[in-house]
Amino acid sequence: MALDTDHANSSNFTDVNGHQIAWRSTGTGRPLLMLNRFRASMDDWDPALIGALARHHQVITFDSAGVAQSGGTVPETLEGAADIAMGLAKTIGLDKPNVLGWSMGGMTAQILAAKYGDEIGGVILAGTTPSFAIEGTVPVSNEWLGTATKEQNTPADMQFLFYADTDTSRAAGMASLERIGGGDAANGAASKTTMQTIAAQGAATRTFFFGEDGAFKKLGSISVPVLVANGDQDRAFAVENSVALVRTIPNAQLAIYPDAGHAFLFQHAEQFAKDVTEFLGSGFIANI
């Protein structure tokens, strides 16, 4: 079992495939390995979500190679990112961890589930997409991509990227930004990802988007329980893409959260954490 630390302030460092990987652990229970979004560091997880999950899980967050506190270079493919995630799990002694991947992390989690299914438990795919090579998917818009890849995002950018255009969702977004970074637009600024990191992650993600890595061809081989979750107004990856995942992955379950965008898991942190715990405990959410 991995060392339990103060999640907000203390990082551990472990060599994984020649990279010094920074990671944190909080809570007790079966390990839940968290795979983060594009250009985010550990500091960009909402404490409300981490705290809610940590009541029932040992929550492991980390910066992948070349990101924030971790050394090395960003992998050229998301399969490389999956290898680092699984390498970390093995190195720190996690026994068949469950996996939660958000956005880009959800793409990585798809690859991890297909490649390492015998070594993990259940998988949560949050606010993510399969390859756009799969029929019925909606490609991410140029407006969203252009905003996501700006050198620095303003609070207005963060609202556009992650929350629905409603009073309720905007208020939830403001509260989440305050929890994460004190309202600072550059939340996580002490370990902000560089433009080089952003470019490298973008290249790996584009390869996944257009099916050049062949990851989408392996979704049908996933045998672990999978929950696909999204906000009903995600500007990044439309609900249709979540439906495409559920159609393609055997026995996957779908959960859609109302009045919410890409960061539905922050807006609905308590309910989402409850659903994650129920799903990972039984392989099914009864009242959804």
Short mmCIF file of C-alpha atoms in Angstrom, two decimals:
data_model
loop_
_atom_site.label_atom_id
_atom_site.label_comp_id
_atom_site.label_asym_id
_atom_site.label_seq_id
_atom_site.Cartn_x
_atom_site.Cartn_y
_atom_site.Cartn_z
CA MET A 1 0.00 0.00 0.00
CA ALA A 2 1.30 3.44 -0.90
CA LEU A 3 2.24 6.06 1.67
CA ASP A 4 -0.66 8.30 2.72
CA THR A 5 0.28 11.99 2.62
CA ASP A 6 -1.26 15.43 2.92
CA HIS A 7 -2.71 15.72 -0.57
CA ALA A 8 -2.75 19.49 -0.78
CA ASN A 9 0.82 20.17 0.24
CA SER A 10 3.11 17.15 0.02
CA SER A 11 4.39 15.29 -3.02
CA ASN A 12 6.29 12.03 -3.23
CA PHE A 13 8.76 11.31 -6.03
CA THR A 14 9.24 7.88 -7.57
CA ASP A 15 11.33 6.71 -10.52
CA VAL A 16 9.11 5.29 -13.26
CA ASN A 17 10.76 4.17 -16.49
CA GLY A 18 13.59 6.63 -15.90
CA HIS A 19 11.31 9.58 -15.04
CA GLN A 20 10.96 11.13 -11.59
CA ILE A 21 7.18 11.13 -11.16
CA ALA A 22 5.53 13.35 -8.55
CA TRP A 23 2.48 11.89 -6.84
CA ARG A 24 0.21 12.32 -3.83
CA SER A 25 -2.08 10.06 -1.85
CA THR A 26 -5.02 10.76 0.42
CA GLY A 27 -7.81 8.69 1.93
CA THR A 28 -8.10 4.99 2.63
CA GLY A 29 -9.65 2.09 0.78
CA ARG A 30 -8.98 0.53 -2.58
CA PRO A 31 -6.62 2.70 -4.66
CA LEU A 32 -8.16 5.04 -7.22
CA LEU A 33 -5.59 6.27 -9.75
CA MET A 34 -6.53 9.67 -11.20
CA LEU A 35 -5.51 10.54 -14.79
CA ASN A 36 -5.75 14.26 -15.45
CA ARG A 37 -6.86 16.50 -18.29
CA PHE A 38 -4.88 18.34 -20.95
CA ARG A 39 -2.33 20.83 -19.52
CA ALA A 40 -3.31 20.21 -15.89
CA SER A 41 -1.14 19.45 -12.89
CA MET A 42 -2.10 17.77 -9.62
CA ASP A 43 -2.95 21.21 -8.29
CA ASP A 44 -5.79 21.52 -10.80
CA TRP A 45 -8.00 18.82 -9.28
CA ASP A 46 -10.87 20.38 -7.32
CA PRO A 47 -10.32 19.71 -3.58
CA ALA A 48 -14.08 19.15 -3.25
CA LEU A 49 -13.89 16.16 -5.59
CA ILE A 50 -10.70 14.76 -4.07
CA GLY A 51 -12.14 15.07 -0.57
CA ALA A 52 -15.41 13.40 -1.52
CA LEU A 53 -13.63 10.50 -3.22
CA ALA A 54 -11.13 10.12 -0.36
CA ARG A 55 -13.91 9.16 2.07
CA HIS A 56 -14.05 5.73 0.44
CA HIS A 57 -10.90 5.41 -1.70
CA GLN A 58 -7.16 5.88 -1.49
CA VAL A 59 -6.95 8.64 -4.09
CA ILE A 60 -3.67 8.79 -6.03
CA THR A 61 -2.99 11.89 -8.13
CA PHE A 62 0.21 12.46 -10.09
CA ASP A 63 1.94 14.61 -12.68
CA SER A 64 2.85 12.50 -15.69
CA ALA A 65 6.30 12.68 -17.28
CA GLY A 66 7.23 16.18 -18.41
CA VAL A 67 4.35 17.80 -16.53
CA ALA A 68 4.69 20.27 -13.65
CA GLN A 69 6.71 18.69 -10.82
CA SER A 70 7.63 15.49 -12.70
CA GLY A 71 10.81 15.04 -14.68
CA GLY A 72 11.38 13.64 -18.14
CA THR A 73 9.53 14.45 -21.34
CA VAL A 74 5.90 14.14 -22.34
CA PRO A 75 5.28 10.80 -24.11
CA GLU A 76 4.75 11.01 -27.86
CA THR A 77 1.55 8.95 -27.60
CA LEU A 78 -1.21 8.47 -25.07
CA GLU A 79 -0.18 4.82 -24.90
CA GLY A 80 3.11 6.09 -23.51
CA ALA A 81 1.15 8.06 -20.92
CA ALA A 82 -0.80 4.90 -20.04
CA ASP A 83 2.47 3.02 -19.58
CA ILE A 84 3.72 5.68 -17.16
CA ALA A 85 0.46 5.60 -15.18
CA MET A 86 0.58 1.82 -14.88
CA GLY A 87 4.29 1.92 -14.14
CA LEU A 88 3.64 4.29 -11.24
CA ALA A 89 0.88 2.06 -9.90
CA LYS A 90 3.18 -0.96 -9.92
CA THR A 91 6.19 0.88 -8.50
CA ILE A 92 4.33 2.26 -5.48
CA GLY A 93 2.61 -1.05 -4.85
CA LEU A 94 -1.01 -0.42 -5.83
CA ASP A 95 -2.91 -3.72 -6.03
CA LYS A 96 -5.33 -3.71 -9.00
CA PRO A 97 -6.22 -0.03 -8.67
CA ASN A 98 -9.41 1.42 -10.01
CA VAL A 99 -8.80 4.16 -12.58
CA LEU A 100 -10.52 7.51 -13.14
CA GLY A 101 -9.56 9.46 -16.24
CA TRP A 102 -10.90 12.91 -17.06
CA SER A 103 -10.78 14.44 -20.57
CA MET A 104 -7.33 13.61 -22.01
CA GLY A 105 -6.89 11.37 -18.98
CA GLY A 106 -10.03 9.52 -20.06
CA MET A 107 -8.48 8.87 -23.45
CA THR A 108 -5.39 7.52 -21.72
CA ALA A 109 -7.61 5.41 -19.46
CA GLN A 110 -9.24 3.77 -22.50
CA ILE A 111 -5.82 2.64 -23.70
CA LEU A 112 -4.81 1.55 -20.21
CA ALA A 113 -7.99 -0.52 -19.80
CA ALA A 114 -7.43 -2.32 -23.11
CA LYS A 115 -3.73 -2.95 -22.46
CA TYR A 116 -3.66 -3.64 -18.71
CA GLY A 117 -7.16 -4.99 -18.02
CA ASP A 118 -5.87 -7.90 -15.94
CA GLU A 119 -4.01 -5.50 -13.63
CA ILE A 120 -6.74 -2.99 -12.78
CA GLY A 121 -10.24 -2.89 -11.34
CA GLY A 122 -12.99 -0.68 -12.70
CA VAL A 123 -12.57 2.38 -14.92
CA ILE A 124 -14.35 5.74 -14.89
CA LEU A 125 -14.23 7.69 -18.17
CA ALA A 126 -15.22 11.28 -17.35
CA GLY A 127 -15.81 14.05 -19.88
CA THR A 128 -13.91 12.29 -22.61
CA THR A 129 -14.22 10.86 -26.11
CA PRO A 130 -13.18 7.93 -28.23
CA SER A 131 -11.41 8.54 -31.50
CA PHE A 132 -13.41 10.61 -33.97
CA ALA A 133 -12.93 7.66 -36.34
CA ILE A 134 -15.85 6.01 -34.54
CA GLU A 135 -19.23 6.62 -36.18
CA GLY A 136 -21.50 9.03 -34.35
CA THR A 137 -18.79 11.08 -32.64
CA VAL A 138 -18.70 14.88 -32.80
CA PRO A 139 -15.20 16.39 -33.23
CA VAL A 140 -14.12 19.05 -30.76
CA SER A 141 -14.68 22.58 -32.11
CA ASN A 142 -11.89 24.87 -33.25
CA GLU A 143 -13.20 27.53 -30.85
CA TRP A 144 -12.79 25.22 -27.86
CA LEU A 145 -9.36 24.02 -28.99
CA GLY A 146 -8.18 27.56 -29.62
CA THR A 147 -9.20 28.62 -26.14
CA ALA A 148 -7.75 25.50 -24.49
CA THR A 149 -4.33 26.06 -26.07
CA LYS A 150 -3.89 29.75 -25.21
CA GLU A 151 -0.72 30.46 -23.27
CA GLN A 152 -2.75 31.58 -20.27
CA ASN A 153 -6.47 31.24 -19.70
CA THR A 154 -8.56 33.95 -18.06
CA PRO A 155 -11.42 33.18 -15.65
CA ALA A 156 -13.80 33.78 -18.57
CA ASP A 157 -11.88 31.22 -20.63
CA MET A 158 -12.14 28.69 -17.80
CA GLN A 159 -15.90 29.23 -17.62
CA PHE A 160 -16.21 28.69 -21.37
CA LEU A 161 -14.01 25.59 -21.38
CA PHE A 162 -15.46 23.82 -18.37
CA TYR A 163 -18.95 25.03 -17.47
CA ALA A 164 -22.37 25.38 -19.07
CA ASP A 165 -23.74 28.77 -20.09
CA THR A 166 -26.26 28.94 -17.24
CA ASP A 167 -26.32 30.93 -14.00
CA THR A 168 -26.13 27.76 -11.91
CA SER A 169 -23.20 26.28 -13.77
CA ARG A 170 -21.30 29.58 -13.94
CA ALA A 171 -21.68 30.01 -10.17
CA ALA A 172 -20.42 26.46 -9.64
CA GLY A 173 -17.47 27.25 -11.89
CA MET A 174 -16.55 30.34 -9.90
CA ALA A 175 -16.72 28.36 -6.65
CA SER A 176 -14.54 25.58 -8.09
CA LEU A 177 -11.91 28.01 -9.38
CA GLU A 178 -11.79 29.59 -5.94
CA ARG A 179 -11.25 26.20 -4.30
CA ILE A 180 -8.53 25.23 -6.77
CA GLY A 181 -6.53 28.42 -6.99
CA GLY A 182 -8.02 31.15 -4.89
CA GLY A 183 -9.75 32.57 -7.95
CA ASP A 184 -6.43 33.06 -9.73
CA ALA A 185 -6.86 32.45 -13.48
CA ALA A 186 -3.48 30.72 -13.49
CA ASN A 187 -4.49 28.24 -10.80
CA GLY A 188 -1.66 25.85 -10.13
CA ALA A 189 0.71 28.61 -11.30
CA ALA A 190 3.57 27.34 -9.15
CA SER A 191 3.67 24.22 -11.29
CA LYS A 192 2.06 25.53 -14.48
CA THR A 193 2.62 23.41 -17.57
CA THR A 194 4.87 24.99 -20.18
CA MET A 195 3.96 25.70 -23.80
CA GLN A 196 6.35 22.89 -24.78
CA THR A 197 4.39 20.49 -22.59
CA ILE A 198 1.11 21.75 -24.00
CA ALA A 199 2.35 21.27 -27.58
CA ALA A 200 3.56 17.73 -26.86
CA GLN A 201 0.31 16.74 -25.19
CA GLY A 202 -1.61 18.29 -28.07
CA ALA A 203 0.31 16.23 -30.62
CA ALA A 204 -0.35 12.98 -28.71
CA THR A 205 -4.02 13.86 -28.36
CA ARG A 206 -4.44 14.67 -32.06
CA THR A 207 -2.98 11.27 -32.94
CA PHE A 208 -5.66 9.72 -30.73
CA PHE A 209 -8.46 11.94 -32.09
CA PHE A 210 -7.92 10.90 -35.67
CA GLY A 211 -7.38 7.22 -34.97
CA GLU A 212 -3.77 7.17 -36.09
CA ASP A 213 -2.73 5.19 -33.00
CA GLY A 214 -5.43 2.55 -33.56
CA ALA A 215 -6.63 2.81 -29.95
CA PHE A 216 -10.29 2.88 -30.98
CA LYS A 217 -9.97 -0.58 -32.53
CA LYS A 218 -9.26 -2.08 -29.08
CA LEU A 219 -12.23 -0.66 -27.17
CA GLY A 220 -14.26 -3.80 -27.83
CA SER A 221 -11.65 -5.87 -25.99
CA ILE A 222 -12.09 -4.02 -22.68
CA SER A 223 -13.37 -6.49 -20.09
CA VAL A 224 -13.31 -4.45 -16.86
CA PRO A 225 -16.39 -2.54 -15.62
CA VAL A 226 -16.55 0.92 -17.21
CA LEU A 227 -18.63 3.94 -16.25
CA VAL A 228 -18.82 6.69 -18.88
CA ALA A 229 -19.86 10.04 -17.37
CA ASN A 230 -20.33 13.53 -18.77
CA GLY A 231 -22.12 16.82 -18.38
CA ASP A 232 -25.15 17.34 -20.59
CA GLN A 233 -23.64 20.55 -22.03
CA ASP A 234 -19.98 19.64 -22.46
CA ARG A 235 -18.55 22.01 -25.08
CA ALA A 236 -15.44 19.87 -25.51
CA PHE A 237 -16.82 16.37 -26.02
CA ALA A 238 -20.51 16.18 -26.76
CA VAL A 239 -22.81 13.65 -25.11
CA GLU A 240 -22.90 11.83 -28.45
CA ASN A 241 -19.27 10.90 -27.87
CA SER A 242 -20.10 9.40 -24.48
CA VAL A 243 -22.87 7.40 -26.14
CA ALA A 244 -20.38 6.19 -28.76
CA LEU A 245 -18.10 4.94 -25.97
CA VAL A 246 -20.94 3.05 -24.31
CA ARG A 247 -21.95 1.50 -27.63
CA THR A 248 -18.38 0.35 -28.28
CA ILE A 249 -17.17 -0.82 -24.84
CA PRO A 250 -18.88 -4.05 -23.70
CA ASN A 251 -21.25 -3.63 -20.73
CA ALA A 252 -20.35 0.02 -20.10
CA GLN A 253 -22.82 2.21 -18.20
CA LEU A 254 -23.63 5.86 -18.99
CA ALA A 255 -24.25 8.67 -16.49
CA ILE A 256 -25.11 12.20 -17.66
CA TYR A 257 -25.15 15.10 -15.19
CA PRO A 258 -27.58 18.00 -15.69
CA ASP A 259 -26.87 21.68 -16.29
CA ALA A 260 -23.14 20.95 -16.48
CA GLY A 261 -20.20 21.13 -18.85
CA HIS A 262 -16.76 19.58 -19.15
CA ALA A 263 -16.04 19.97 -15.42
CA PHE A 264 -19.31 18.34 -14.33
CA LEU A 265 -17.28 16.25 -11.87
CA PHE A 266 -16.34 19.45 -10.01
CA GLN A 267 -19.80 21.01 -10.25
CA HIS A 268 -21.49 17.81 -9.05
CA ALA A 269 -18.58 16.61 -6.90
CA GLU A 270 -20.62 14.98 -4.13
CA GLN A 271 -23.06 13.17 -6.42
CA PHE A 272 -20.34 12.11 -8.83
CA ALA A 273 -18.17 10.75 -6.01
CA LYS A 274 -21.18 8.85 -4.65
CA ASP A 275 -21.85 7.38 -8.10
CA VAL A 276 -18.19 6.45 -8.58
CA THR A 277 -18.14 4.66 -5.23
CA GLU A 278 -21.38 2.79 -5.97
CA PHE A 279 -20.21 1.77 -9.43
CA LEU A 280 -16.79 0.59 -8.29
CA GLY A 281 -18.40 -1.36 -5.47
CA SER A 282 -21.01 -3.18 -7.53
CA GLY A 283 -20.25 -2.56 -11.20
CA PHE A 284 -23.57 -0.74 -11.61
CA ILE A 285 -25.38 2.43 -10.51
CA ALA A 286 -28.94 1.47 -9.60
CA ASN A 287 -30.72 4.83 -9.69
CA ILE A 288 -29.36 6.89 -12.53
#
